[in-house]
mmCIF file of C-alpha atoms and ligand atoms in Angstrom:
data_model
loop_
_atom_site.group_PDB
_atom_site.id
_atom_site.type_symbol
_atom_site.label_atom_id
_atom_site.label_comp_id
_atom_site.label_asym_id
_atom_site.label_seq_id
_atom_site.Cartn_x
_atom_site.Cartn_y
_atom_site.Cartn_z
ATOM 1 C CA MET B 18 -30.642 17.523 -3.592
ATOM 2 C CA ALA B 19 -29.619 13.898 -3.187
ATOM 3 C CA PHE B 20 -31.081 12.363 -6.300
ATOM 4 C CA SER B 21 -29.754 11.275 -9.649
ATOM 5 C CA PHE B 22 -30.953 14.252 -11.741
ATOM 6 C CA GLY B 23 -32.259 11.670 -14.201
ATOM 7 C CA PRO B 24 -35.727 11.527 -15.715
ATOM 8 C CA PHE B 25 -37.397 10.741 -12.369
ATOM 9 C CA ILE B 26 -39.550 13.848 -12.081
ATOM 10 C CA GLY B 27 -39.971 13.815 -8.294
ATOM 11 C CA PHE B 28 -37.355 16.358 -7.315
ATOM 12 C CA TRP B 29 -36.968 18.557 -10.354
ATOM 13 C CA ALA B 30 -39.871 20.731 -9.202
ATOM 14 C CA ALA B 31 -38.188 21.141 -5.794
ATOM 15 C CA PHE B 32 -34.897 22.057 -7.446
ATOM 16 C CA GLU B 33 -36.535 24.599 -9.718
ATOM 17 C CA ALA B 34 -38.638 26.063 -6.882
ATOM 18 C CA ALA B 35 -35.646 26.407 -4.561
ATOM 19 C CA GLN B 36 -33.710 28.250 -7.255
ATOM 20 C CA ARG B 37 -36.610 30.611 -7.870
ATOM 21 C CA MET B 38 -36.713 31.301 -4.124
ATOM 22 C CA GLY B 39 -33.089 32.350 -4.375
ATOM 23 C CA VAL B 40 -31.936 29.432 -2.248
ATOM 24 C CA MET B 41 -28.495 27.989 -2.877
ATOM 25 C CA THR B 42 -29.149 24.558 -4.306
ATOM 26 C CA ILE B 43 -26.438 21.914 -4.250
ATOM 27 C CA SER B 44 -26.681 19.205 -6.869
ATOM 28 C CA GLY B 45 -26.170 15.606 -5.849
ATOM 29 C CA GLY B 46 -26.539 14.430 -9.444
ATOM 30 C CA GLY B 47 -24.057 11.855 -10.720
ATOM 31 C CA GLN B 48 -22.563 11.355 -7.264
ATOM 32 C CA SER B 49 -22.096 8.265 -5.162
ATOM 33 C CA THR B 50 -23.558 8.082 -1.656
ATOM 34 C CA GLU B 51 -20.084 8.704 -0.202
ATOM 35 C CA GLN B 52 -19.587 11.820 -2.351
ATOM 36 C CA ARG B 53 -22.982 13.137 -1.290
ATOM 37 C CA LEU B 54 -22.106 12.640 2.368
ATOM 38 C CA GLN B 55 -18.863 14.511 1.856
ATOM 39 C CA SER B 56 -20.685 17.289 0.041
ATOM 40 C CA ILE B 57 -23.253 17.657 2.858
ATOM 41 C CA PHE B 58 -20.476 18.183 5.409
ATOM 42 C CA GLN B 59 -18.135 20.294 3.249
ATOM 43 C CA ARG B 60 -20.782 22.682 1.970
ATOM 44 C CA GLU B 61 -22.707 22.733 5.240
ATOM 45 C CA ALA B 62 -26.025 21.935 3.601
ATOM 46 C CA THR B 63 -28.941 22.842 5.883
ATOM 47 C CA VAL B 64 -31.794 21.077 4.054
ATOM 48 C CA LEU B 65 -31.750 17.588 2.559
ATOM 49 C CA VAL B 66 -34.172 16.672 -0.236
ATOM 50 C CA CYS B 67 -34.433 12.983 -1.184
ATOM 51 C CA THR B 68 -36.684 9.938 -0.833
ATOM 52 C CA PRO B 69 -37.199 8.719 2.747
ATOM 53 C CA THR B 70 -35.547 5.439 1.808
ATOM 54 C CA TYR B 71 -32.456 7.243 0.596
ATOM 55 C CA ALA B 72 -32.267 9.429 3.713
ATOM 56 C CA LEU B 73 -31.998 6.261 5.792
ATOM 57 C CA ARG B 74 -29.446 4.853 3.401
ATOM 58 C CA LEU B 75 -27.334 8.015 3.689
ATOM 59 C CA ALA B 76 -27.521 7.783 7.479
ATOM 60 C CA ASP B 77 -26.528 4.129 7.338
ATOM 61 C CA ALA B 78 -23.585 4.820 5.016
ATOM 62 C CA ALA B 79 -22.492 7.654 7.323
ATOM 63 C CA ARG B 80 -22.598 5.343 10.331
ATOM 64 C CA LEU B 81 -20.359 2.829 8.534
ATOM 65 C CA GLN B 82 -17.856 5.636 7.864
ATOM 66 C CA GLY B 83 -17.951 6.803 11.456
ATOM 67 C CA LEU B 84 -19.762 10.046 10.536
ATOM 68 C CA ASP B 85 -22.607 11.361 12.673
ATOM 69 C CA MET B 86 -25.270 13.109 10.587
ATOM 70 C CA ARG B 87 -26.531 14.856 13.714
ATOM 71 C CA ARG B 88 -23.281 16.843 13.626
ATOM 72 C CA SER B 89 -23.947 18.048 10.087
ATOM 73 C CA ALA B 90 -25.643 21.412 9.467
ATOM 74 C CA ILE B 91 -28.834 19.719 8.259
ATOM 75 C CA ARG B 92 -31.858 20.975 10.197
ATOM 76 C CA ILE B 93 -34.673 19.978 7.817
ATOM 77 C CA THR B 94 -35.225 16.983 5.577
ATOM 78 C CA ILE B 95 -37.916 17.009 2.868
ATOM 79 C CA HIS B 96 -39.118 13.812 1.243
ATOM 80 C CA ALA B 97 -41.210 12.769 -1.718
ATOM 81 C CA GLY B 98 -41.576 9.747 -3.976
ATOM 82 C CA GLU B 99 -42.776 7.472 -1.175
ATOM 83 C CA PRO B 100 -45.090 7.922 1.816
ATOM 84 C CA GLY B 101 -42.246 7.312 4.335
ATOM 85 C CA ALA B 102 -42.095 10.807 5.851
ATOM 86 C CA SER B 103 -45.745 10.438 6.931
ATOM 87 C CA ILE B 104 -45.197 6.949 8.373
ATOM 88 C CA PRO B 105 -44.629 7.805 12.046
ATOM 89 C CA GLU B 106 -41.860 5.299 12.746
ATOM 90 C CA THR B 107 -39.980 6.102 9.525
ATOM 91 C CA ARG B 108 -40.221 9.826 10.217
ATOM 92 C CA LYS B 109 -38.957 9.320 13.740
ATOM 93 C CA ARG B 110 -36.043 7.269 12.507
ATOM 94 C CA ILE B 111 -34.995 9.907 9.953
ATOM 95 C CA GLU B 112 -35.376 12.724 12.489
ATOM 96 C CA GLU B 113 -33.241 10.856 15.003
ATOM 97 C CA ALA B 114 -30.579 9.969 12.452
ATOM 98 C CA PHE B 115 -30.194 13.572 11.251
ATOM 99 C CA GLY B 116 -31.174 15.503 14.374
ATOM 100 C CA ALA B 117 -33.546 17.381 12.064
ATOM 101 C CA ARG B 118 -37.246 17.947 11.406
ATOM 102 C CA THR B 119 -38.647 15.779 8.636
ATOM 103 C CA PHE B 120 -41.327 16.986 6.217
ATOM 104 C CA ASP B 121 -43.431 15.105 3.709
ATOM 105 C CA HIS B 122 -44.248 16.318 0.232
ATOM 106 C CA VAL B 123 -46.544 14.539 -2.170
ATOM 107 C CA GLY B 124 -47.204 14.484 -5.878
ATOM 108 C CA MET B 125 -47.366 12.223 -8.886
ATOM 109 C CA THR B 126 -45.944 12.334 -12.376
ATOM 110 C CA GLU B 127 -49.320 12.584 -14.090
ATOM 111 C CA MET B 128 -50.799 15.198 -11.705
ATOM 112 C CA GLY B 129 -47.913 17.291 -10.412
ATOM 113 C CA ALA B 130 -46.879 18.119 -6.859
ATOM 114 C CA TYR B 131 -50.174 18.536 -5.029
ATOM 115 C CA GLY B 132 -49.454 18.525 -1.309
ATOM 116 C CA PHE B 133 -47.025 19.573 1.388
ATOM 117 C CA GLU B 134 -46.701 19.778 5.152
ATOM 118 C CA CYS B 135 -46.689 23.160 6.872
ATOM 119 C CA GLU B 136 -44.635 23.941 9.973
ATOM 120 C CA HIS B 137 -47.413 22.560 12.212
ATOM 121 C CA GLN B 138 -47.222 19.147 10.545
ATOM 122 C CA SER B 139 -50.860 18.306 11.112
ATOM 123 C CA GLY B 140 -51.389 16.431 7.864
ATOM 124 C CA LEU B 141 -50.544 17.090 4.219
ATOM 125 C CA HIS B 142 -52.060 20.307 2.909
ATOM 126 C CA ILE B 143 -53.445 20.022 -0.593
ATOM 127 C CA ASN B 144 -52.625 23.064 -2.691
ATOM 128 C CA GLU B 145 -56.210 24.087 -3.455
ATOM 129 C CA ASP B 146 -55.051 27.087 -5.495
ATOM 130 C CA GLU B 147 -53.892 24.593 -8.109
ATOM 131 C CA PHE B 148 -56.097 21.534 -7.555
ATOM 132 C CA ILE B 149 -59.778 20.783 -7.051
ATOM 133 C CA VAL B 150 -60.085 18.119 -4.355
ATOM 134 C CA GLU B 151 -62.689 15.376 -4.049
ATOM 135 C CA MET B 152 -62.730 12.209 -1.953
ATOM 136 C CA ILE B 153 -64.618 9.121 -3.028
ATOM 137 C CA ASP B 154 -65.234 5.596 -1.856
ATOM 138 C CA PRO B 155 -63.048 3.565 -4.245
ATOM 139 C CA ASN B 156 -65.667 0.809 -4.478
ATOM 140 C CA THR B 157 -68.930 2.736 -4.814
ATOM 141 C CA LEU B 158 -67.418 5.996 -6.192
ATOM 142 C CA ALA B 159 -69.738 7.916 -3.840
ATOM 143 C CA PRO B 160 -68.289 11.010 -2.140
ATOM 144 C CA VAL B 161 -66.993 10.451 1.396
ATOM 145 C CA GLU B 162 -67.252 12.838 4.335
ATOM 146 C CA ASP B 163 -64.446 14.483 6.256
ATOM 147 C CA GLY B 164 -62.804 12.034 8.620
ATOM 148 C CA GLN B 165 -63.612 8.955 6.554
ATOM 149 C CA LYS B 166 -61.100 7.028 4.517
ATOM 150 C CA GLY B 167 -61.375 7.428 0.770
ATOM 151 C CA GLU B 168 -59.519 7.777 -2.517
ATOM 152 C CA LEU B 169 -58.280 11.201 -3.525
ATOM 153 C CA VAL B 170 -59.644 12.566 -6.811
ATOM 154 C CA LEU B 171 -57.957 15.662 -8.225
ATOM 155 C CA THR B 172 -58.375 18.129 -11.057
ATOM 156 C CA ASN B 173 -55.246 20.129 -11.854
ATOM 157 C CA LEU B 174 -55.860 23.728 -12.839
ATOM 158 C CA GLY B 175 -52.460 25.087 -13.704
ATOM 159 C CA ARG B 176 -50.652 22.381 -15.568
ATOM 160 C CA VAL B 177 -49.685 23.085 -19.132
ATOM 161 C CA GLY B 178 -49.738 20.132 -21.528
ATOM 162 C CA MET B 179 -51.323 17.608 -19.200
ATOM 163 C CA PRO B 180 -54.668 18.694 -17.790
ATOM 164 C CA LEU B 181 -56.500 15.986 -15.857
ATOM 165 C CA ILE B 182 -60.117 16.261 -14.850
ATOM 166 C CA ARG B 183 -61.417 14.342 -11.829
ATOM 167 C CA TYR B 184 -58.476 11.987 -11.960
ATOM 168 C CA ARG B 185 -58.514 9.023 -9.580
ATOM 169 C CA THR B 186 -55.071 9.290 -7.996
ATOM 170 C CA GLY B 187 -55.109 5.886 -6.296
ATOM 171 C CA ASP B 188 -53.896 7.663 -3.119
ATOM 172 C CA LEU B 189 -55.921 6.698 -0.065
ATOM 173 C CA GLY B 190 -56.342 8.925 2.945
ATOM 174 C CA THR B 191 -58.606 10.756 5.335
ATOM 175 C CA ILE B 192 -59.412 14.361 4.546
ATOM 176 C CA SER B 193 -60.185 17.287 6.829
ATOM 177 C CA HIS B 194 -61.386 20.740 5.832
ATOM 178 C CA ALA B 195 -60.928 22.149 9.341
ATOM 179 C CA SER B 196 -58.598 25.142 9.342
ATOM 180 C CA CYS B 197 -55.011 24.544 10.371
ATOM 181 C CA ALA B 198 -52.990 26.314 13.073
ATOM 182 C CA CYS B 199 -50.836 27.788 10.263
ATOM 183 C CA GLY B 200 -53.830 29.810 9.041
ATOM 184 C CA ARG B 201 -54.302 28.002 5.751
ATOM 185 C CA GLY B 202 -57.826 26.888 4.956
ATOM 186 C CA TRP B 203 -56.685 24.262 2.467
ATOM 187 C CA ALA B 204 -57.842 20.679 2.954
ATOM 188 C CA ARG B 205 -55.461 18.313 4.683
ATOM 189 C CA LEU B 206 -54.822 14.602 4.347
ATOM 190 C CA LEU B 207 -54.573 13.549 7.986
ATOM 191 C CA GLY B 208 -51.540 11.347 8.507
ATOM 192 C CA GLY B 209 -50.557 11.784 4.847
ATOM 193 C CA VAL B 210 -51.198 9.243 2.112
ATOM 194 C CA LEU B 211 -52.232 6.119 4.005
ATOM 195 C CA GLY B 212 -51.706 3.763 1.096
ATOM 196 C CA ARG B 213 -52.242 3.200 -2.602
ATOM 197 C CA ALA B 214 -55.452 1.634 -3.824
ATOM 198 C CA ASP B 215 -53.348 -0.661 -5.996
ATOM 199 C CA ASP B 216 -50.777 -1.851 -3.448
ATOM 200 C CA MET B 217 -53.085 -3.246 -0.814
ATOM 201 C CA ILE B 218 -52.435 -6.922 -0.126
ATOM 202 C CA THR B 219 -54.894 -9.304 1.448
ATOM 203 C CA ILE B 220 -53.399 -11.803 3.894
ATOM 204 C CA ARG B 221 -55.940 -14.407 4.953
ATOM 205 C CA GLY B 222 -58.807 -11.980 4.546
ATOM 206 C CA ILE B 223 -57.074 -9.058 6.255
ATOM 207 C CA ASN B 224 -56.202 -5.983 4.201
ATOM 208 C CA VAL B 225 -52.630 -4.866 4.741
ATOM 209 C CA PHE B 226 -50.761 -1.904 3.264
ATOM 210 C CA PRO B 227 -46.990 -2.089 2.846
ATOM 211 C CA SER B 228 -46.810 1.225 4.759
ATOM 212 C CA ALA B 229 -48.303 -0.487 7.835
ATOM 213 C CA VAL B 230 -45.616 -3.173 7.616
ATOM 214 C CA GLU B 231 -42.956 -0.474 7.288
ATOM 215 C CA ASN B 232 -44.309 1.314 10.359
ATOM 216 C CA ILE B 233 -43.675 -1.798 12.424
ATOM 217 C CA VAL B 234 -40.271 -2.621 10.959
ATOM 218 C CA GLN B 235 -38.913 0.913 11.429
ATOM 219 C CA ARG B 236 -39.561 0.777 15.181
ATOM 220 C CA HIS B 237 -36.416 -1.311 15.340
ATOM 221 C CA PRO B 238 -33.332 0.782 14.551
ATOM 222 C CA GLU B 239 -31.257 -2.415 14.424
ATOM 223 C CA ILE B 240 -33.038 -3.362 11.190
ATOM 224 C CA VAL B 241 -30.976 -1.942 8.355
ATOM 225 C CA GLU B 242 -33.053 -3.099 5.369
ATOM 226 C CA PHE B 243 -36.098 -5.259 4.755
ATOM 227 C CA ALA B 244 -38.143 -6.881 2.003
ATOM 228 C CA ILE B 245 -41.728 -8.111 1.956
ATOM 229 C CA GLU B 246 -42.564 -11.239 -0.009
ATOM 230 C CA VAL B 247 -46.103 -12.333 -0.609
ATOM 231 C CA TYR B 248 -46.616 -15.901 -1.736
ATOM 232 C CA ARG B 249 -49.571 -18.162 -2.161
ATOM 233 C CA ARG B 250 -50.172 -21.293 -0.141
ATOM 234 C CA ARG B 251 -53.365 -23.281 -0.479
ATOM 235 C CA GLN B 252 -55.128 -20.411 -2.303
ATOM 236 C CA MET B 253 -54.250 -17.975 0.483
ATOM 237 C CA HIS B 254 -51.684 -15.198 0.472
ATOM 238 C CA GLU B 255 -48.991 -15.396 3.118
ATOM 239 C CA LEU B 256 -46.494 -12.738 4.142
ATOM 240 C CA HIS B 257 -42.801 -13.420 4.499
ATOM 241 C CA LEU B 258 -40.530 -10.696 5.805
ATOM 242 C CA LYS B 259 -36.768 -10.664 5.262
ATOM 243 C CA VAL B 260 -34.716 -8.423 7.538
ATOM 244 C CA GLU B 261 -31.084 -7.413 7.721
ATOM 245 C CA ILE B 262 -30.084 -6.779 11.307
ATOM 246 C CA ALA B 263 -26.984 -4.868 12.411
ATOM 247 C CA GLY B 264 -25.264 -7.018 15.023
ATOM 248 C CA THR B 265 -27.099 -9.810 16.788
ATOM 249 C CA ALA B 266 -30.807 -10.466 16.328
ATOM 250 C CA ASN B 267 -31.403 -10.280 20.109
ATOM 251 C CA GLY B 268 -35.064 -11.255 20.140
ATOM 252 C CA ILE B 269 -36.064 -8.858 17.335
ATOM 253 C CA ILE B 270 -37.647 -11.629 15.241
ATOM 254 C CA GLU B 271 -39.836 -12.664 18.175
ATOM 255 C CA ARG B 272 -40.821 -9.047 18.904
ATOM 256 C CA LEU B 273 -41.673 -8.429 15.235
ATOM 257 C CA THR B 274 -43.788 -11.575 15.087
ATOM 258 C CA GLN B 275 -45.685 -10.385 18.153
ATOM 259 C CA GLU B 276 -46.173 -6.877 16.707
ATOM 260 C CA PHE B 277 -47.497 -8.212 13.408
ATOM 261 C CA SER B 278 -49.947 -10.278 15.361
ATOM 262 C CA ASN B 279 -51.000 -7.457 17.733
ATOM 263 C CA ASP B 280 -51.083 -4.518 15.304
ATOM 264 C CA LEU B 281 -52.067 -6.099 11.982
ATOM 265 C CA ARG B 282 -53.711 -9.314 13.183
ATOM 266 C CA ILE B 283 -51.670 -11.395 10.780
ATOM 267 C CA ARG B 284 -49.112 -14.112 11.232
ATOM 268 C CA ALA B 285 -45.961 -13.400 9.258
ATOM 269 C CA SER B 286 -42.916 -15.592 8.807
ATOM 270 C CA ILE B 287 -39.806 -13.546 9.496
ATOM 271 C CA GLU B 288 -36.284 -14.408 8.479
ATOM 272 C CA GLN B 289 -32.944 -12.773 9.196
ATOM 273 C CA VAL B 290 -30.812 -12.556 6.051
ATOM 274 C CA PRO B 291 -27.072 -11.761 5.782
ATOM 275 C CA ASP B 292 -25.885 -8.135 5.891
ATOM 276 C CA GLY B 293 -25.923 -6.505 2.471
ATOM 277 C CA SER B 294 -27.979 -9.247 0.797
ATOM 278 C CA LEU B 295 -31.113 -7.149 0.176
ATOM 279 C CA PRO B 296 -31.260 -4.517 -2.564
ATOM 280 C CA ARG B 297 -30.674 -0.858 -1.627
ATOM 281 C CA PHE B 298 -32.677 1.898 -3.281
ATOM 282 C CA GLU B 299 -31.899 5.447 -4.224
ATOM 283 C CA LEU B 300 -35.286 6.535 -5.541
ATOM 284 C CA LYS B 301 -38.514 4.701 -4.909
ATOM 285 C CA SER B 302 -38.000 1.525 -2.965
ATOM 286 C CA ARG B 303 -39.419 -1.735 -4.267
ATOM 287 C CA ARG B 304 -39.592 -3.782 -1.130
ATOM 288 C CA LEU B 305 -42.806 -5.653 -1.946
ATOM 289 C CA ARG B 306 -42.548 -8.670 -4.204
ATOM 290 C CA PHE B 307 -45.062 -11.310 -5.190
ATOM 291 C CA VAL B 308 -43.459 -14.724 -5.288
ATOM 292 C CA GLU B 309 -45.087 -17.497 -7.303
HETATM 293 ZN ZN1 LIG E 7 -51.054 24.092 8.104
#
């Protein structure tokens, strides 16, 4: 459990659940990244629970120490707090770094943990024993059909102290009620949470989610860290991407520029910044910044 054991609620439910399952749970509270790495190897941890951002940071710190996480006992990584584990390129990067299978888990402080991936990994199951699920169009509030993008609206049934009725989660996704190969009939968010209604940015009339930017950046394992800056020029928003690259840039900036243009239809300015100059995150990353 590689998190701070502070008031961030994200992983306490996982910790508690694992203990109730009778699973040996190893605390990473109050430890540095180096101590956590040591603990993973010494205690032969088989499952890693942390944010996707922190999993990549652990892998990066291991690399700098000459440790190979693929030689650790870890076979599964479980992530919450950010959509990363459902972003294909981020998932791939974590799986390659750890030689493990990566699972997404989703929830929110006000609602509770509402979704998880099963072993078939065909979307995030919503725990319909505990939540009533609706999908709406965030603009018209009309219900949307299976297969169409909408905002998830939930009612929690089992939460003591904080019941919420038809709560607009702000999580955007595409729902399916088709039954899953695992046998569960619970609804699934296909491809996970595709974005947050409140973090969409509009670049010259094109709607862009930070997760789409991340999916491009994470294709390049040489990129160690990145930050997205949105600034205004002549009444229009522009996107500036800062990247830290391990070793030489080797045409990465040009490739990224091309990918932004091909995949997102936007022109982004991209800048290589010195190693270690961008902030590192342990819990939720804050890589998007609006610059005046
Ligand atoms: Zn399933």
